[in-house]
Coordinates of C-alpha atoms and ligand atoms in Angstrom, one line a residue:
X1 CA 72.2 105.8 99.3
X2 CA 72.4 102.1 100.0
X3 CA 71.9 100.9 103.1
X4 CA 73.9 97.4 102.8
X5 CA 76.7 98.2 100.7
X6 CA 79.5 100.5 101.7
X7 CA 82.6 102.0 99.4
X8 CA 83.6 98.1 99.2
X9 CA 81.2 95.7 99.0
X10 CA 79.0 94.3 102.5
X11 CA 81.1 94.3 105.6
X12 CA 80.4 93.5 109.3
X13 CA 81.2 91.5 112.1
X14 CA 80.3 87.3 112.0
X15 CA 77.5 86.4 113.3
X16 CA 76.2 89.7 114.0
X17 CA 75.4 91.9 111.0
X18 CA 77.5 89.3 108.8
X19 CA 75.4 86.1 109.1
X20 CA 74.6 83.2 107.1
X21 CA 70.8 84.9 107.2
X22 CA 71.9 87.9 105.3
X23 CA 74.4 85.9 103.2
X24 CA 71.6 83.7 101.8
X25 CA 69.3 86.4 100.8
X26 CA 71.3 88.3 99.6
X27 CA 72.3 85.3 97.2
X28 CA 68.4 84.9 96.4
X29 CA 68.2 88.8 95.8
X30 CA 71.2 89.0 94.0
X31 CA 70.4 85.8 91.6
X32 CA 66.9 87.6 91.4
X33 CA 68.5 90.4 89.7
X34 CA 70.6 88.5 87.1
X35 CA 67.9 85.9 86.1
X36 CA 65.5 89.3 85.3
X37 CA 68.5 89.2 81.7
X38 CA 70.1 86.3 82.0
X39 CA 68.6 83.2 81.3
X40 CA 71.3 80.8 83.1
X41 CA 73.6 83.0 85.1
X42 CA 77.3 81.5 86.0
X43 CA 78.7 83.2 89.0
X44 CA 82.0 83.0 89.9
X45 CA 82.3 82.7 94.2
X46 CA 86.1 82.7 96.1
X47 CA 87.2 84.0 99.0
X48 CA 90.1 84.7 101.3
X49 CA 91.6 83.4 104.0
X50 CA 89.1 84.1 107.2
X51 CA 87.3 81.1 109.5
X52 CA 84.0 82.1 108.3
X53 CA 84.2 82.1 104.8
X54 CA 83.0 78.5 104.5
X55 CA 79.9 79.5 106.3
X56 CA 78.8 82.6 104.6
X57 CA 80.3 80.9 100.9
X58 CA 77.6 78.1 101.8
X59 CA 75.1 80.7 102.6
X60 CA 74.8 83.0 99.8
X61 CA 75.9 79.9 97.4
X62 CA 72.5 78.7 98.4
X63 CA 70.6 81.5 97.3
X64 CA 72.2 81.4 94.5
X65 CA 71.2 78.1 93.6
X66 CA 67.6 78.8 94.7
X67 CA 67.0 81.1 91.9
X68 CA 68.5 79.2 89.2
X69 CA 72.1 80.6 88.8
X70 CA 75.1 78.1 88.9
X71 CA 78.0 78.8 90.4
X72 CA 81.4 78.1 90.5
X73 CA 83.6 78.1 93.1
X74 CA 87.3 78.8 92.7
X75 CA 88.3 78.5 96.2
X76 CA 90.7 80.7 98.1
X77 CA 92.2 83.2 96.3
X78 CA 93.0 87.6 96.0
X79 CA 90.3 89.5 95.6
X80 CA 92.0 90.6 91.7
X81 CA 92.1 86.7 90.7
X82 CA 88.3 86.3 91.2
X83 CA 88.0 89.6 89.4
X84 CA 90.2 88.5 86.5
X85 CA 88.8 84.8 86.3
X86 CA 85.2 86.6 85.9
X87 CA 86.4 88.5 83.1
X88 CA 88.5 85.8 81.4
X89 CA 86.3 82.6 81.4
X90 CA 83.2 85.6 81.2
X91 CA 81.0 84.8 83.9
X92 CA 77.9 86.5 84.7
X93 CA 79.0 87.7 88.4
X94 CA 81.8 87.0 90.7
X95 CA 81.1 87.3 94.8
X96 CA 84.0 87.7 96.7
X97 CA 83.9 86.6 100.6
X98 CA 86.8 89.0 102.1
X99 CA 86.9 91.9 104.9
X100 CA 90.0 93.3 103.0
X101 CA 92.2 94.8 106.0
X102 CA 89.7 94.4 108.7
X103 CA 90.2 92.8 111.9
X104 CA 89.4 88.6 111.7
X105 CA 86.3 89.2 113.6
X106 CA 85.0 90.5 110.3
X107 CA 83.9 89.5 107.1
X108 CA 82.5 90.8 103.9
X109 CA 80.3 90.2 100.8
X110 CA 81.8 92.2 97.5
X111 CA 80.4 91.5 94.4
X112 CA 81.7 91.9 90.8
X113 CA 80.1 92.2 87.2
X114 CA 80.4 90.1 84.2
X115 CA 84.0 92.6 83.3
X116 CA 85.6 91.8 86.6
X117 CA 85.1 95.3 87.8
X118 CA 82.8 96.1 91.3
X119 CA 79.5 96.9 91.1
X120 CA 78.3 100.1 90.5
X121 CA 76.0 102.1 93.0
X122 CA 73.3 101.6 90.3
X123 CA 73.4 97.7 90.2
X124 CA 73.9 97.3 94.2
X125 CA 70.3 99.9 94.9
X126 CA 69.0 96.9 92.3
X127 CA 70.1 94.1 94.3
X128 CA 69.4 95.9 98.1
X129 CA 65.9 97.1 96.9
X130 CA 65.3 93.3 95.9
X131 CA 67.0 92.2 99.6
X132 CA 64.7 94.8 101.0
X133 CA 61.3 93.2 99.8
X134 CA 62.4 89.7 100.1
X135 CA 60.6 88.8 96.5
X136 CA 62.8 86.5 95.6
X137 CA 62.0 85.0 92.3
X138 CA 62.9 80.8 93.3
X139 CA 63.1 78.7 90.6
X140 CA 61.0 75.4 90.1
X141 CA 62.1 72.8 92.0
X142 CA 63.5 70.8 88.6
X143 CA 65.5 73.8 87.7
X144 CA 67.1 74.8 90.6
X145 CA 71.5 75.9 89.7
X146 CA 74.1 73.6 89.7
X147 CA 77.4 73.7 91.8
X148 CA 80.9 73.1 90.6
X149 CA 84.2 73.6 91.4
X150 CA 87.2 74.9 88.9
X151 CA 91.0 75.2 90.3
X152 CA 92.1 77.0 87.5
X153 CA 92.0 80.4 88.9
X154 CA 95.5 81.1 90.0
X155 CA 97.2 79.3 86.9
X156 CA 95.2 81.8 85.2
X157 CA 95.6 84.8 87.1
X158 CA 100.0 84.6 87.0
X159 CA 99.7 83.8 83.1
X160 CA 97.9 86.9 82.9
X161 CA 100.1 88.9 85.2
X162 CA 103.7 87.1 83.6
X163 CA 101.9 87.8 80.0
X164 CA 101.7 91.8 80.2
X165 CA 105.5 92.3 82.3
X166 CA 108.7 92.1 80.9
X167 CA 109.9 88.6 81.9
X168 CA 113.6 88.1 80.5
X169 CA 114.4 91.2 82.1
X170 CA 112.7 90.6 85.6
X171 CA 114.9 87.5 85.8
X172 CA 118.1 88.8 84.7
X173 CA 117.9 90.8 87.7
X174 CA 117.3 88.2 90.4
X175 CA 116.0 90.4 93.0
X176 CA 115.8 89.3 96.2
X177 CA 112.3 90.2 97.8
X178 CA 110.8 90.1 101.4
X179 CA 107.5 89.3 100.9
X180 CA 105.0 89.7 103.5
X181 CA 101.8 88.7 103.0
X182 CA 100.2 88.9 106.1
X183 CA 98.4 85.5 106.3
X184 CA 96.1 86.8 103.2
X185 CA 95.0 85.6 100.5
X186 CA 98.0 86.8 98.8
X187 CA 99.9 83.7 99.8
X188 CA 98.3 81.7 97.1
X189 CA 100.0 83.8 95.0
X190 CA 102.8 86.5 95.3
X191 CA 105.2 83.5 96.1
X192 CA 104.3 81.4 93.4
X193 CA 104.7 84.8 90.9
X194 CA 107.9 86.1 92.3
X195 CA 109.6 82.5 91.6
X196 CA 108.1 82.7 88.0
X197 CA 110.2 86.4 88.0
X198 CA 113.7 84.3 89.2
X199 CA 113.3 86.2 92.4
X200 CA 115.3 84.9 95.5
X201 CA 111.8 85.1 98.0
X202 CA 112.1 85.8 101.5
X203 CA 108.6 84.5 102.7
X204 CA 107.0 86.4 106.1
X205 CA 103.5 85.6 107.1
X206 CA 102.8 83.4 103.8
X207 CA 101.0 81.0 105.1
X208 CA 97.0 81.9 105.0
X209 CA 95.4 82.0 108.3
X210 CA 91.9 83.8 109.3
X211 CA 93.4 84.5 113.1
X212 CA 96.2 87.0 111.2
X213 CA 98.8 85.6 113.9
X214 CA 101.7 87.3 111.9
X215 CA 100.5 90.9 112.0
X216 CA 97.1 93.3 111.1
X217 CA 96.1 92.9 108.1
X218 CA 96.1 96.4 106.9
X219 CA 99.8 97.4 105.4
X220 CA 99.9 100.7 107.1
X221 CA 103.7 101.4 108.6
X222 CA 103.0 99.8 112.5
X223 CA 101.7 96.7 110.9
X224 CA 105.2 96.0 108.4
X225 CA 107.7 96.5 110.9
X226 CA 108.8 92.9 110.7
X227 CA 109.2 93.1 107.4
X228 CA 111.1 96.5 107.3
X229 CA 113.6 95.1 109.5
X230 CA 113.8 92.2 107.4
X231 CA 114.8 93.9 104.8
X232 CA 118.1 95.3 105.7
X233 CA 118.7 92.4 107.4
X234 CA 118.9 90.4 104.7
X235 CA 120.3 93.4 102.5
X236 CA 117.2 92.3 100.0
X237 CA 116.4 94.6 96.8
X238 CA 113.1 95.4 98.7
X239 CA 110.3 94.7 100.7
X240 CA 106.5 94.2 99.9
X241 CA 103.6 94.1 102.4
X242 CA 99.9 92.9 101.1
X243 CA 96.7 93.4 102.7
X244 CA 94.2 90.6 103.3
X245 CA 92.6 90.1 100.2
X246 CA 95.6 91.2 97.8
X247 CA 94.2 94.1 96.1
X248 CA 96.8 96.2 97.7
X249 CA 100.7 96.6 98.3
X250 CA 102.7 98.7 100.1
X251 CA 106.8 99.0 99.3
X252 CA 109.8 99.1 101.5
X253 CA 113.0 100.1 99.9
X254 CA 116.7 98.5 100.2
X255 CA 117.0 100.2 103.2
X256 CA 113.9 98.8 105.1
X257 CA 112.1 102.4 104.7
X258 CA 108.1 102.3 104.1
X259 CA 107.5 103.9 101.3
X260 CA 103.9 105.7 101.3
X261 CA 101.2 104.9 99.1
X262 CA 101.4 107.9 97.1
X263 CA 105.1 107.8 96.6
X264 CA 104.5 104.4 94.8
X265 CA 101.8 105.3 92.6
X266 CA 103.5 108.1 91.3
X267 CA 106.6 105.8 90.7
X268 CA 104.8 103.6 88.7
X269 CA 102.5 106.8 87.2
X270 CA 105.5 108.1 86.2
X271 CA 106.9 104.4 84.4
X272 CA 104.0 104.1 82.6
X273 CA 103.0 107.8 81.4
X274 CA 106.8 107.5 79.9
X275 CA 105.9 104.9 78.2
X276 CA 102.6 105.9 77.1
X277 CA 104.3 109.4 76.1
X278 CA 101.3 110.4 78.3
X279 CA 97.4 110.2 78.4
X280 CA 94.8 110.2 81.7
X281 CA 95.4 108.7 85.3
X282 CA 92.8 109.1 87.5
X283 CA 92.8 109.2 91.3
X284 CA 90.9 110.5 94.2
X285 CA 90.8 114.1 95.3
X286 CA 92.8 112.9 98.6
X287 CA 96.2 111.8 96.4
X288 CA 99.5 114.2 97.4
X289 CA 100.2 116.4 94.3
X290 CA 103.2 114.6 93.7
X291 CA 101.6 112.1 91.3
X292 CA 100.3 114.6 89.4
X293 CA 104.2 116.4 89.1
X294 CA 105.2 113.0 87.7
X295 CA 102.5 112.5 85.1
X296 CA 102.6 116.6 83.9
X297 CA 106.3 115.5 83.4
X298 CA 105.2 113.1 81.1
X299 CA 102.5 115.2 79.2
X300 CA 100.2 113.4 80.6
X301 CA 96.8 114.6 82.9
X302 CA 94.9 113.7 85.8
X303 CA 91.6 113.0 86.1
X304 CA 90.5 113.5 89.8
X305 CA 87.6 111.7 91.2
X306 CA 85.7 111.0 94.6
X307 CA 87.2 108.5 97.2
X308 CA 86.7 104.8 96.4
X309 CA 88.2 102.4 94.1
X310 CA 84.8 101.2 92.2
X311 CA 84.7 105.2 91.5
X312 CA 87.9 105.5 89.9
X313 CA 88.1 102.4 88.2
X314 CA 84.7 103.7 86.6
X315 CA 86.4 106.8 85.6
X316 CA 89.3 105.5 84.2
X317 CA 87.5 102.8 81.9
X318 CA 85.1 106.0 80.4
X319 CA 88.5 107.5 79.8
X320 CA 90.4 105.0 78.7
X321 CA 92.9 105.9 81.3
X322 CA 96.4 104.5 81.4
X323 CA 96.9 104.5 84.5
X324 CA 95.2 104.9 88.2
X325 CA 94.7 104.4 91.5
X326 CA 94.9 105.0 95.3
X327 CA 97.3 106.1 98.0
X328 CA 96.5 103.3 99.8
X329 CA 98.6 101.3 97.4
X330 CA 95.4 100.3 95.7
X331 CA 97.0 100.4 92.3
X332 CA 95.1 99.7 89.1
X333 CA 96.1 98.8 85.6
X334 CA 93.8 99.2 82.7
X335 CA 95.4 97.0 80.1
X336 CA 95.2 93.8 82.7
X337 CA 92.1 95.0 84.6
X338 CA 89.8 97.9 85.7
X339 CA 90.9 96.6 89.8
X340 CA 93.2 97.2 92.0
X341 CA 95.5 94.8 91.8
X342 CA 98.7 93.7 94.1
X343 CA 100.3 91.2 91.9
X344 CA 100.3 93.6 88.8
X345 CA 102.1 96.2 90.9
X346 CA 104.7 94.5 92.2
X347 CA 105.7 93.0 88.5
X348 CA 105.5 96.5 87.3
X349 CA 108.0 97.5 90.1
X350 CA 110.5 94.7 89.0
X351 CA 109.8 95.8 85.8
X352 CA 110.8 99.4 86.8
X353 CA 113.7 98.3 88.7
X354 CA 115.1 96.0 85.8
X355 CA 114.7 99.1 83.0
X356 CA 116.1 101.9 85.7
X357 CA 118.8 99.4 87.4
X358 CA 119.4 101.9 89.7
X359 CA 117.9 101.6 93.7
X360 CA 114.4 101.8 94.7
X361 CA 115.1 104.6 97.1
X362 CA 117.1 106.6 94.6
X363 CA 113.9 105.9 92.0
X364 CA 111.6 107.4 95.0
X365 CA 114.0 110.2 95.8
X366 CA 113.0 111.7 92.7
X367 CA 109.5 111.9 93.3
X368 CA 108.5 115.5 94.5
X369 CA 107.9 115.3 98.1
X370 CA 105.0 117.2 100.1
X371 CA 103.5 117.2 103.3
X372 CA 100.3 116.2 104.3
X373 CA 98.4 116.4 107.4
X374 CA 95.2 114.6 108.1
X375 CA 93.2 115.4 110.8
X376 CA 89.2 115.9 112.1
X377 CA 86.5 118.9 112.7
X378 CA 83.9 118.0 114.6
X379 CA 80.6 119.0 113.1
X380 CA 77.0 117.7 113.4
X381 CA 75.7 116.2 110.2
X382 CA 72.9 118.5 110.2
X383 CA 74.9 121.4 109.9
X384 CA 77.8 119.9 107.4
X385 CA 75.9 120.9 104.4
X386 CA 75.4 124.1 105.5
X387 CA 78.7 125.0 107.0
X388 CA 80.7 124.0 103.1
X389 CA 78.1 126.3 101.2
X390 CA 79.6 129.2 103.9
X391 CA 83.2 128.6 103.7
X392 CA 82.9 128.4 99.3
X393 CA 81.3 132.1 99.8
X394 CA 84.2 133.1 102.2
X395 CA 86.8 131.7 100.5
X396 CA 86.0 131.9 97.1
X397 CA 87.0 135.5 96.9
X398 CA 90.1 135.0 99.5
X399 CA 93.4 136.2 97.8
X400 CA 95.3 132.7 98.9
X401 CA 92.6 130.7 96.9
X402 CA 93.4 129.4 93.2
X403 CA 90.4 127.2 92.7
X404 CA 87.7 125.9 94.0
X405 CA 86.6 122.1 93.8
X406 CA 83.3 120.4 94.5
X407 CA 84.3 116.5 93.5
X408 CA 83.9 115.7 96.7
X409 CA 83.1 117.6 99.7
X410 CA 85.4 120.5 99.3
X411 CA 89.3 121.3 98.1
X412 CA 90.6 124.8 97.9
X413 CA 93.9 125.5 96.3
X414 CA 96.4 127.4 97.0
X415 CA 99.5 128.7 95.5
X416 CA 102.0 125.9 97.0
X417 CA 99.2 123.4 98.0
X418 CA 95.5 122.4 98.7
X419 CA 93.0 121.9 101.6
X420 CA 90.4 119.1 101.4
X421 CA 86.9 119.0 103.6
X422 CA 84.8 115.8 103.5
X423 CA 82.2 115.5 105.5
X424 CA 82.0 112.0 106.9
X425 CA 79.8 109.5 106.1
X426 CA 79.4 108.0 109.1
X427 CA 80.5 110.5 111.7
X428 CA 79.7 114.4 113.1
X429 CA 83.4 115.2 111.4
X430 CA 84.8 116.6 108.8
X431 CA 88.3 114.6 107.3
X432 CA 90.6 117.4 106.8
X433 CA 93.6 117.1 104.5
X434 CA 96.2 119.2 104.5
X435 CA 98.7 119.7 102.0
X436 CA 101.9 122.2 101.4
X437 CA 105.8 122.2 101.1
X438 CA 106.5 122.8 104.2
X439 CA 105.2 121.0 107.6
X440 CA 104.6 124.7 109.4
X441 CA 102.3 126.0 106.5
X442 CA 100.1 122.9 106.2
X443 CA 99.6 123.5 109.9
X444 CA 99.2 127.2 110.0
X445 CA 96.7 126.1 107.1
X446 CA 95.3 123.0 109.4
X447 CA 94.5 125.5 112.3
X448 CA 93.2 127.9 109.9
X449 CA 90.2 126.0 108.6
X450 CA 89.2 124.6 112.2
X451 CA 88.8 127.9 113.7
X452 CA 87.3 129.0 110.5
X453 CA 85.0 126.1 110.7
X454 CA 83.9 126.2 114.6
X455 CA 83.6 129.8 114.0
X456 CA 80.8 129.3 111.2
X457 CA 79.1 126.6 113.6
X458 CA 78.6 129.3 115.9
X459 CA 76.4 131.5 113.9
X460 CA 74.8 128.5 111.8
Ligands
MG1 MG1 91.8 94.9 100.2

């Protein structure tokens, strides 16, 4: 278990357990761990659009320095152009400052590897068990990094994106979108891309500010009404909300509907395993079924995984996936990079809308539709272990069960749908997912599993 790093990266509040302190060691610990290989690491360093960044950039660009890596700073920009510039111009490491979708109050530390993609668990125990003991190999004074700047980034990053869509096609269609990029990072970026796609723009929020005025930064459906009404307001082809950092975006069709996460990633699953005439997607246990309708369509499989993008974007590179991603609108695309990324999505999704020519709602019509429930059962941690073991012995023999799986914490089908248990990492609960045709049975099924649950607590 690591103690500093969560499912993305460091995160914390400024000045409390995000300081410049813990942003400078863990640039001395973190340069530590490259010079034990490299002779002269280069390390990448951007960040997004929050009021601290400078400070903690400065920090951990410090320890950096202090153990003899140089580093290059790109500036602001998405979390996905740091990722791709460390993988094009093949740097050592890339640090990203970003708290993603957290509040402004918050900031982050999320690291990369020489490939762009995030750190493994193996590589950040490395690094922590280095923070952890503070011996922090410093270089001589005469050989201390250098520091440099490169504005190259986000010229590279569209060229890269315009390079792997089809661009005569995009433009014939001169979509008109409402973009709405919360005052992220994104604003560097989407705008400048969708004029590059002969897209009439509709700009919301697009100008990057660490206060968020325009909105929260997480695209969840409260946060983009603005932009929904926008939409069919201005009778636009569709919508498109990013989170703070740009690794993520959420659609809103012609009509100023949200379209959820998983709706969208089985859209473009379904675009791309066409085109593929199949092969592996990957995605966590949590994703509605409907993706995988879409990609068995296609003859093509999916490969589920545990929660977390790092996780699947490790699974899909070991099997050469085609495709992957989250329902969070994290999607990821394997022949650009092994990250979620915001700006590949929403090409792909003129792409899709120049080949189909038919309406994005109609498009997401056809994707099978389920419902899902999420909700909590409160359990002590002690007891969480304990309590799955039981319910796979009382369940494992039940008639209504079709399989059992262990990926992570526990999912039971059933005949028209599935129950997922995860035990929290931070909390006495379990998350409880629910899903089934029909609202009724993934409640009857809900209720089910809590009483089962509280009734197992009581003799454990
Ligand atoms: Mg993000």
């Amino acid at each position: 278990m690591t103690r500093l790093f969560g499912t993305n990266g460091i995160r914390g509040v400024v000045n409390q357990d995000m300081n410049s302190t813990l942003a400078l060691e863990m640039g001395q610990a973190w340069g530590t761990y490259l010079k034990k290989t490299i002779p002269r690491p280069k390390c990448a360093i951007g960040t997004d659009a929050r009021l601290s960044n400078q400070m903690l950039k400065s920090a951990i660009t410090a320890g950096f320095l202090s153990t003899g890596c140089d580093v290059i700073d790109v500036g602001l920009v998405p979390t996905p152009t740091l990722q791709y510039t460390v993988k094009e111009k093949q740097f050592d490491a890339g640090i990203i400052i970003t708290a993603s979708h957290n509040p402004p109050q918050f900031n982050g530390i999320k690291g990369t590897a020489d490939d762009g993609t995030e750190l493994t668990k193996n590589v950040e125990e490395a690094i922590e068990q280095i923070y952890f003991s503070k011996l922090f190999a410093l270089s001589d004074w005469n050989d201390v990094g250098s520091y440099s700047t490169w504005d190259g980034a986000i010229e590279l990053y569209i060229k890269g994106v315009l390079s792997r869509v089809d661009v005569t096609s995009i433009k014939k269609q001169q979509s008109h979108v409402v973009l709405d990029c919360g005052n992220g990072a994104g604003s560097l970026v989407a705008p400048l891309l969708l004029k590059k796609l002969g897209c009439v723009v509709t700009e919301l929020n697009c100008e990057p500010d660490g206060t968020f005025p325009g909105r929260h930064s997480e695209p969840v459906p409260e946060n983009l009404t603005l932009l929904m009404k926008k939409v069919s307001e201005t009778h636009a082809s569709f919508g498109v909300g990013l989170d703070g950092d740009a690794d993520r975006a959420i659609f809103v069709d012609e009509n100023g509907s949200y379209i959820w996460g998983d709706k969208s990633l089985s859209l473009v699953g379904k675009y791309i395993t066409q085109k593929t005439k199949g092969g592996i997607t990957v995605t966590p246990v949590t994703t509605s079924t409907c993706f995988e309708d879409v990609v068995r369509q296609n003859k093509g499989s999916v490969v589920y995984t545990k929660v977390g993008s790092p996780i699947v974007a490790g699974v899909m590179k070991k099997n050469h996936a085609v495709f992957g991603g989250e329902e969070n609108g994290g999607l990821i695309f394997p022949k650009f990079q092994f990250c979620r990324d915001s700006a590949m999505a929403l090409a792909t999704l003129l792409e899709i809308l120049a080949t189909e020519k038919r309406p994005l709602s109609e498009l997401i019509a056809e994707i099978p539709s389920y419902e899902m429930l999420k909700t909590k059962i409160a359990c002590p941690n002690e007891k969480k272990e304990r309590i799955v073991n039981q319910l796979v012995e009382e369940m494992k023999n039940h008639q209504e069960i079709t399989d059992i799986d262990r990926t992570d914490g526990l999912k039971l089908y059933m005949k028209d749908g599935w129950v997922l248990m995860r035990p929290s990492g931070t909390e006495p609960i379990f998350r409880v997912y629910v899903e089934a045709k029909e609202k009724h049975q993934a409640e009857r099924v809900a209720l089910f599993y809590k009483n089962l649950v509280e009734s197992l607590m009581q003799r454990a």
